Coordinates of C-alpha atoms in Angstrom, one line a residue:
X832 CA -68.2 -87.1 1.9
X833 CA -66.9 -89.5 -0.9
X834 CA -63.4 -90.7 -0.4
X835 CA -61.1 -92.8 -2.7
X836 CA -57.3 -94.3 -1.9
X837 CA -54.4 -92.0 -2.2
X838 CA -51.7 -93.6 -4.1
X839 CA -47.6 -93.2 -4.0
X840 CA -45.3 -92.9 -6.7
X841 CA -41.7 -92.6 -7.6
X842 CA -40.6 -90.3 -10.5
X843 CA -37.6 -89.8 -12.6
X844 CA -37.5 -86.3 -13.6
X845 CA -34.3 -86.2 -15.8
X846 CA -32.0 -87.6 -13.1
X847 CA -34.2 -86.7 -10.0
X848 CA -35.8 -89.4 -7.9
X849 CA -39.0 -87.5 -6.5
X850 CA -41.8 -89.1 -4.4
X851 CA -45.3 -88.0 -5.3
X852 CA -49.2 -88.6 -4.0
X853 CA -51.6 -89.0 -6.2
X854 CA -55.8 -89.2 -6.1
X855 CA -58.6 -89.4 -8.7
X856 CA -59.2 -90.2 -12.2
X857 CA -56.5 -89.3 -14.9
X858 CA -58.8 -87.3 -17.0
X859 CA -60.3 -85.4 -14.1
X860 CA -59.5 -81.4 -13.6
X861 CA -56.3 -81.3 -11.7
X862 CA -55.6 -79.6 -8.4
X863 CA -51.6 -79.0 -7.8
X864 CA -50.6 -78.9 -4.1
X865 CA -47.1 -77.8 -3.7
X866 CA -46.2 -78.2 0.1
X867 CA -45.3 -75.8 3.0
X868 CA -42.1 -76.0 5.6
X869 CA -41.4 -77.9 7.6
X870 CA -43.7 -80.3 6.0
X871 CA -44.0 -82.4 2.5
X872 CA -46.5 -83.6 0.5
X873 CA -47.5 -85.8 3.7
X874 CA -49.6 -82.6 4.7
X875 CA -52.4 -83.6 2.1
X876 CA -52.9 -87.1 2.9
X877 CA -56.1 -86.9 4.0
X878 CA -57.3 -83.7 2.1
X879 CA -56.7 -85.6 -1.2
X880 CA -58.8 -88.6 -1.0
X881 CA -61.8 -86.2 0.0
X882 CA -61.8 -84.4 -3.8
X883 CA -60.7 -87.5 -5.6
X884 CA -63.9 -88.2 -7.0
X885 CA -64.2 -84.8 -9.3
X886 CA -60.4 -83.9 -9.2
X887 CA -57.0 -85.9 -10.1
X888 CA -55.1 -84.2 -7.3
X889 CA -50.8 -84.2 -7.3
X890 CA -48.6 -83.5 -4.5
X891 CA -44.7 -83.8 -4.8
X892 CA -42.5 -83.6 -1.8
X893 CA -40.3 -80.9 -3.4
X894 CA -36.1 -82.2 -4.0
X895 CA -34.4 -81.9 -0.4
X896 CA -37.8 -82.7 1.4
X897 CA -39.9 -85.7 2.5
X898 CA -39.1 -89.0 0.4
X899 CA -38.1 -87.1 -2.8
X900 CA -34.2 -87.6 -3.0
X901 CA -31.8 -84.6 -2.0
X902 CA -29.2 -84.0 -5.4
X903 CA -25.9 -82.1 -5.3
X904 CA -26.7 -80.2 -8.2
X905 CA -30.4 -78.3 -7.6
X906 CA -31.0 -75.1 -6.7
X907 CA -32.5 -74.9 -3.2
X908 CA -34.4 -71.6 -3.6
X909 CA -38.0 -71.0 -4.5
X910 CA -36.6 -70.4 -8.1
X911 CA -35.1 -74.0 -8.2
X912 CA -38.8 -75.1 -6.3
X913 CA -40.9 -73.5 -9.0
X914 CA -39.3 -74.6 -11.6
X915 CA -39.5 -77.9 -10.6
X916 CA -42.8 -77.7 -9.7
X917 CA -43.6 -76.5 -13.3
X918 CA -40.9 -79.6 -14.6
X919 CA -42.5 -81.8 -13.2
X920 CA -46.5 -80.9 -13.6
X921 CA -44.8 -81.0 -17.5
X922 CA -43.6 -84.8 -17.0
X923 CA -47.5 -85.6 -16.1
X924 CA -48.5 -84.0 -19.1
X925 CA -50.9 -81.3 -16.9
X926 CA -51.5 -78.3 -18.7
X927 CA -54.1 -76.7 -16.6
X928 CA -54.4 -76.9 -13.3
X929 CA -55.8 -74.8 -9.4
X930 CA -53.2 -74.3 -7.2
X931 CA -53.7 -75.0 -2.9
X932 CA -51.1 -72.4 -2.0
X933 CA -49.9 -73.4 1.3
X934 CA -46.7 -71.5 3.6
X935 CA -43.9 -71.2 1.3
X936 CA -45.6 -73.0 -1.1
X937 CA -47.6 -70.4 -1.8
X938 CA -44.9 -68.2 -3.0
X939 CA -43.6 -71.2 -4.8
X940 CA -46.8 -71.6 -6.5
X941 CA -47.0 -67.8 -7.6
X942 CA -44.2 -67.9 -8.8
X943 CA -45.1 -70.8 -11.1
X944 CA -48.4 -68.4 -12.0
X945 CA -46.4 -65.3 -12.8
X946 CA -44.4 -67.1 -15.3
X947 CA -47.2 -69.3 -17.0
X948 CA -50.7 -67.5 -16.4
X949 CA -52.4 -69.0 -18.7
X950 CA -52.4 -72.6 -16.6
X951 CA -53.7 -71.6 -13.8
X952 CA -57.7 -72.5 -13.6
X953 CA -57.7 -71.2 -9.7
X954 CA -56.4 -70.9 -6.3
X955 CA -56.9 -72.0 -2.9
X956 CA -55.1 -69.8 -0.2
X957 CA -54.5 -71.2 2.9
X958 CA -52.0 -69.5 5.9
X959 CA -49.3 -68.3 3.0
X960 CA -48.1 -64.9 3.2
X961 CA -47.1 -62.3 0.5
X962 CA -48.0 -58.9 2.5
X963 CA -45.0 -57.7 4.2
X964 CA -47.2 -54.8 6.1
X965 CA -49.3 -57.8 7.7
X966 CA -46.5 -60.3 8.9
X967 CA -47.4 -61.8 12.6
X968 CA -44.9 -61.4 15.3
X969 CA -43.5 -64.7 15.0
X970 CA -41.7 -63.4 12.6
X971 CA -39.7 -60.9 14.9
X972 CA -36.5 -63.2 14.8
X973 CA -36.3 -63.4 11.4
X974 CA -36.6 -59.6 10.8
X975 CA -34.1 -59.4 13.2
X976 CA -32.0 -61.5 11.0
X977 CA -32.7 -59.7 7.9
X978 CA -31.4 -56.6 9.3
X979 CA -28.4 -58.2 10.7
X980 CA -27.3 -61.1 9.3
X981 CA -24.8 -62.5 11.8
X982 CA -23.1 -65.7 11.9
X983 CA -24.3 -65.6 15.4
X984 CA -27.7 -64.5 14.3
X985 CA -27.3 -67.1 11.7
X986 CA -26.8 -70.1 14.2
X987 CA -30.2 -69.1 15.8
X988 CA -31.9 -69.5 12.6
X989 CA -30.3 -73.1 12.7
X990 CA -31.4 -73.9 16.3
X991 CA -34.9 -73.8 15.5
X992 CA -34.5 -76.4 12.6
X993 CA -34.6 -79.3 15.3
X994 CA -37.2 -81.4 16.3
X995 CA -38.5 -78.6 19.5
X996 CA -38.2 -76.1 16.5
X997 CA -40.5 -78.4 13.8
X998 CA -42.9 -79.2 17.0
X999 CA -43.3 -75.6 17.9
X1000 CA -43.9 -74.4 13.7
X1001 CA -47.1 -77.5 14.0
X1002 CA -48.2 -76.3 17.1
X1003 CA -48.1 -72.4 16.8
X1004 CA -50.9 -70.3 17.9
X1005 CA -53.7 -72.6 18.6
X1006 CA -55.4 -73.5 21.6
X1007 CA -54.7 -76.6 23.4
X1008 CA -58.1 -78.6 23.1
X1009 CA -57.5 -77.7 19.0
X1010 CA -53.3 -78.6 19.0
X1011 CA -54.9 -82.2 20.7
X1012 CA -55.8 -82.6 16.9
X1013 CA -52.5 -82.0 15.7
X1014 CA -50.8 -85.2 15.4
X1015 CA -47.3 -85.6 17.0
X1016 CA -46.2 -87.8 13.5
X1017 CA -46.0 -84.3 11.5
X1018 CA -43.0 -83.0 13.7
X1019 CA -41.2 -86.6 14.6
X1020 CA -41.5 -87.6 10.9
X1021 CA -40.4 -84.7 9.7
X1022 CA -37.2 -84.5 11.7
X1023 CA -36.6 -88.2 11.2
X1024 CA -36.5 -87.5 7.5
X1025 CA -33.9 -84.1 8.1
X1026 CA -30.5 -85.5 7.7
X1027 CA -27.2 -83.0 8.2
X1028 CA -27.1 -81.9 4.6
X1029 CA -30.9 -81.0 4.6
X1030 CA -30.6 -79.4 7.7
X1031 CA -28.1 -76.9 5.9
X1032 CA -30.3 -76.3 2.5
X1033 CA -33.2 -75.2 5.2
X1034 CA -31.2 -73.1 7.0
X1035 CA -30.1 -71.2 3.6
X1036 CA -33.8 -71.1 2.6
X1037 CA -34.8 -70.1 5.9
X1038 CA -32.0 -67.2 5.6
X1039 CA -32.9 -67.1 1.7
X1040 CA -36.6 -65.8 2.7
X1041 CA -35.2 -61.7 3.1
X1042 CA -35.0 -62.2 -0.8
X1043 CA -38.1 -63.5 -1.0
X1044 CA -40.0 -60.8 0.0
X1045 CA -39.0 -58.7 -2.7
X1046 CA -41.1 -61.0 -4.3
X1047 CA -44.3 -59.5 -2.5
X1048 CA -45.2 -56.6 -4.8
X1049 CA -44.8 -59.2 -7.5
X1050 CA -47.3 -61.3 -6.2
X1051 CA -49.7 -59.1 -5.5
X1052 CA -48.9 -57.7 -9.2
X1053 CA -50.1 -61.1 -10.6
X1054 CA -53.4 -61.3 -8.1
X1055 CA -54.6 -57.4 -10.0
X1056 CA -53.3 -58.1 -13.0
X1057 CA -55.0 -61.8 -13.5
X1058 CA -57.6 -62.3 -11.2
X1059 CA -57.6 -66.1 -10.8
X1060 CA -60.5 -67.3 -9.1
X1061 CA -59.7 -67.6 -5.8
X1062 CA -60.4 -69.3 -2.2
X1063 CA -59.6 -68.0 1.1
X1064 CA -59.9 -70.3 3.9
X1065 CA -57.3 -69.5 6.9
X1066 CA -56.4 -70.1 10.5
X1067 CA -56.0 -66.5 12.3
X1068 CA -54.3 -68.5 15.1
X1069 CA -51.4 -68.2 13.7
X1070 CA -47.8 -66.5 14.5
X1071 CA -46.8 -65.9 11.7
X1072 CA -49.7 -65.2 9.6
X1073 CA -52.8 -63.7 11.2
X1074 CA -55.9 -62.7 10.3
X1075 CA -54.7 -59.4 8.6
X1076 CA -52.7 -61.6 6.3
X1077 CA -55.6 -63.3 5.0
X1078 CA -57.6 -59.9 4.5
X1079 CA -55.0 -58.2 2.7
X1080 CA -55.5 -60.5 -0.3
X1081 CA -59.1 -58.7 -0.8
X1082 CA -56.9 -55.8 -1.9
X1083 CA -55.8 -57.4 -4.6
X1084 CA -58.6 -59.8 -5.0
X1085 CA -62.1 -58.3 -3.9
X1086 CA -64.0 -61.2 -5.7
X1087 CA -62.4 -63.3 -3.8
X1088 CA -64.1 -65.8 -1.3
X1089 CA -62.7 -65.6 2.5
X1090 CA -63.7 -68.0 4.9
X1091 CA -62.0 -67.6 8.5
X1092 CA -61.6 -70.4 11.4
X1093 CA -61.6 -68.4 14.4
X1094 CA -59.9 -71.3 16.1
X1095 CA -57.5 -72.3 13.5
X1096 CA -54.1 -71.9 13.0
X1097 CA -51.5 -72.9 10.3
X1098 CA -52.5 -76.3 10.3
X1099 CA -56.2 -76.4 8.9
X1100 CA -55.9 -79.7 7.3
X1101 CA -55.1 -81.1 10.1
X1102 CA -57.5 -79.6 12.6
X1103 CA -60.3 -78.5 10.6
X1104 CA -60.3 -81.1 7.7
X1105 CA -64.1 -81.5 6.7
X1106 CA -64.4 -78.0 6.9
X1107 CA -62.1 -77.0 4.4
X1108 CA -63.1 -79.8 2.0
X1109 CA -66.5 -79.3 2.0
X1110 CA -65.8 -75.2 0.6
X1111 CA -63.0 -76.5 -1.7
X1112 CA -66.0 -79.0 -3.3
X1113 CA -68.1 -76.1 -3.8
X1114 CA -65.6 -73.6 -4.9
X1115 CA -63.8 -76.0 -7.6
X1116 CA -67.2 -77.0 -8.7
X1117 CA -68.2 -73.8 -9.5
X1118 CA -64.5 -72.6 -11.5
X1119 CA -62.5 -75.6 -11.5
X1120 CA -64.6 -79.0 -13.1
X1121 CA -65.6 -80.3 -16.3
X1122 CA -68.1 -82.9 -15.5

C-alpha cells in the first residue's frame, strides 16, 4: 500500500496556538479527522500516510488536548470543539471535505455536518456513538452519574481521568493476543500531556456528555435527512459501543456500508490498521476523489 511522510504544523487561529498533522498533496480531496478521548490527533499517525497519495488528510489535536495550547477563554464543550473544527478547516481554505468520525469526535463532527451540510462529501464511522437505546455497559457509571450528579459521584468521574483510567479506555474490550497490538505510548503519552487544568476541562466534558445526548435524535435527524455517503467499519469489542451501536446507523442509513471486526475493539487503527485502510481506499475512491 503506498505510503508518504506525515508532516507537523503549528497554527495561529486568531490567538490559538494549535498543533496539526498533515498528509498528501494540497489540491487533493480532503479527509477531516477530528480526534476521540482520551486521545489527539496522534491516533491517525499511521492511518494518514496510507491515503496520502489520493487524499490531503488534516488532523488537529483539538484546544485543551495533545500539543495544541490550552486558552483561558474557549469553550470546552462539543459546541466550542465544532466550531473550531469548522474555524479552523476555514483557515486552510477547505471547503469540502469526508469526515472519519471517531468517539466523541464523532458527535463533534456532526455537529459540524448539521450546521454546514453542504461540505460534507462523506463519512467514515468508526466506534462513535449517537444511539442512546444501544450504549454498552461501560457506560453504567456514567448513567449513574447522569441520574445523580453528586459531588461524590462527581469525584468518581475524575478518578478515572488518570493514567490506570486512560490505560483502561485503550485497552477496553479486546482480547489479550489483540491489546498486545495496542501500544503502551497512547495511554503514557496521553497522561504526560494532561496537566491539572486539563484534567478539570475533561472532567466537565466527561460530566458535559448527559447534554450531549440530547444531541442523539439530532444526529440521527441529519443521517435521514442528508444521506451522506457513508462507511461503517467498527470494533464490537468494545464497552462502550458494541456491535448494536454500529447497526443502529442502518436505521438511519440503509445504503450505508458496514464492515465489522469481530476481534476489534475501540482502537481499530491501532490493531487492525491495513484493514481499515484498504476499505477507506475503496470507499473514498468511489464518493470522495477527483482524480
Amino acid at each position: 500500500m503506498y505510503a508518504c511522510s506525515v508532516t507537523h504544523h503549528r497554527l495561529d487561529l486568531d490567538g490559538l496556538d494549535v498543533f496539526y498533522r498533515a498528509a498528501g498533496p494540497q489540491d487533493a480531496p480532503v479527509v477531516l479527522l477530528p480526534h476521540g478521548y482520551p486521545c489527539s490527533s496522534y491516533e491517525f499517525r499511521s492511518y494518514m500516510p496510507l491515503l496520502a497519495d489520493r487524499w490531503r488528510l488534516l488532523a488537529p489535536d483539538f484546544p485543551g488536548c495533545g500539543y495544541s495550547a490550552t486558552p483561558e477563554d474557549f469553550v470546552y464543550d462539543f459546541d466550542g470543539y465544532a466550531e473550531f473544527l469548522e474555524r479552523f478547516a476555514n483557515r486552510l481554505g477547505i471547503e469540502r471535505f469526508a469526515l472519519y468520525l471517531h468517539d466523541f469526535g464523532s458527535q463533534i463532527g456532526l455537529r459540524l455536518a448539521i450546521a454546514q451540510p453542504q461540505r460534507i462529501a462523506a463519512l467514515i464511522l468508526q466506534n462513535g456513538d449517537i444511539y442512546e437505546d444501544e450504549l454498552g455497559p461501560k457506560y453504567a457509571a456514567l448513567q449513574r452519574f447522569f441520574a445523580n450528579p453528586t459531588p461524590q459521584a462527581r469525584a468518581g468521574l475524575a478518578d478515572g481521568v488518570s493514567l490506570e483510567g486512560f490505560e483502561e479506555e485503550f485497552l477496553n474490550e479486546v482480547e489479550p493476543e489483540i491489546a498486545m497490538r495496542i501500544p503502551p505510548d497512547l495511554w503514557h503519552l496521553h497522561w504526560a500531556l494532561m496537566t491539572p487544568r486539563r484534567r478539570k476541562i475533561t472532567v466537565n466534558v466527561i460530566a458535559g456528555l448527559k447534554e450531549n445526548l440530547a444531541w442523539f435524535p439530532r444526529y440521527q435527524a441529519y443521517l435521514r435527512e442528508h444521506q451522506p455517503p457513508t462507511l461503517i467499519i467498527w470494533g464490537p469489542r468494545d464497552g462502550y459501543m458494541p456491535e448494536g451501536s454500529a447497526r443502529a446507523y442502518l436505521c438511519d442509513l440503509p445504503n450505508a456500508e458496514l464492515h465489522l471486526f469481530e476481534d476489534g475493539g475501540h482502537w481499530l487503527l491501532e490493531t487492525h490498521l491495513d484493514e481499515v485502510a484498504r476499505l477507506s481506499r475503496d470507499f473514498l475512491e468511489r464518493v470522495h476523489d477527483h482524480r
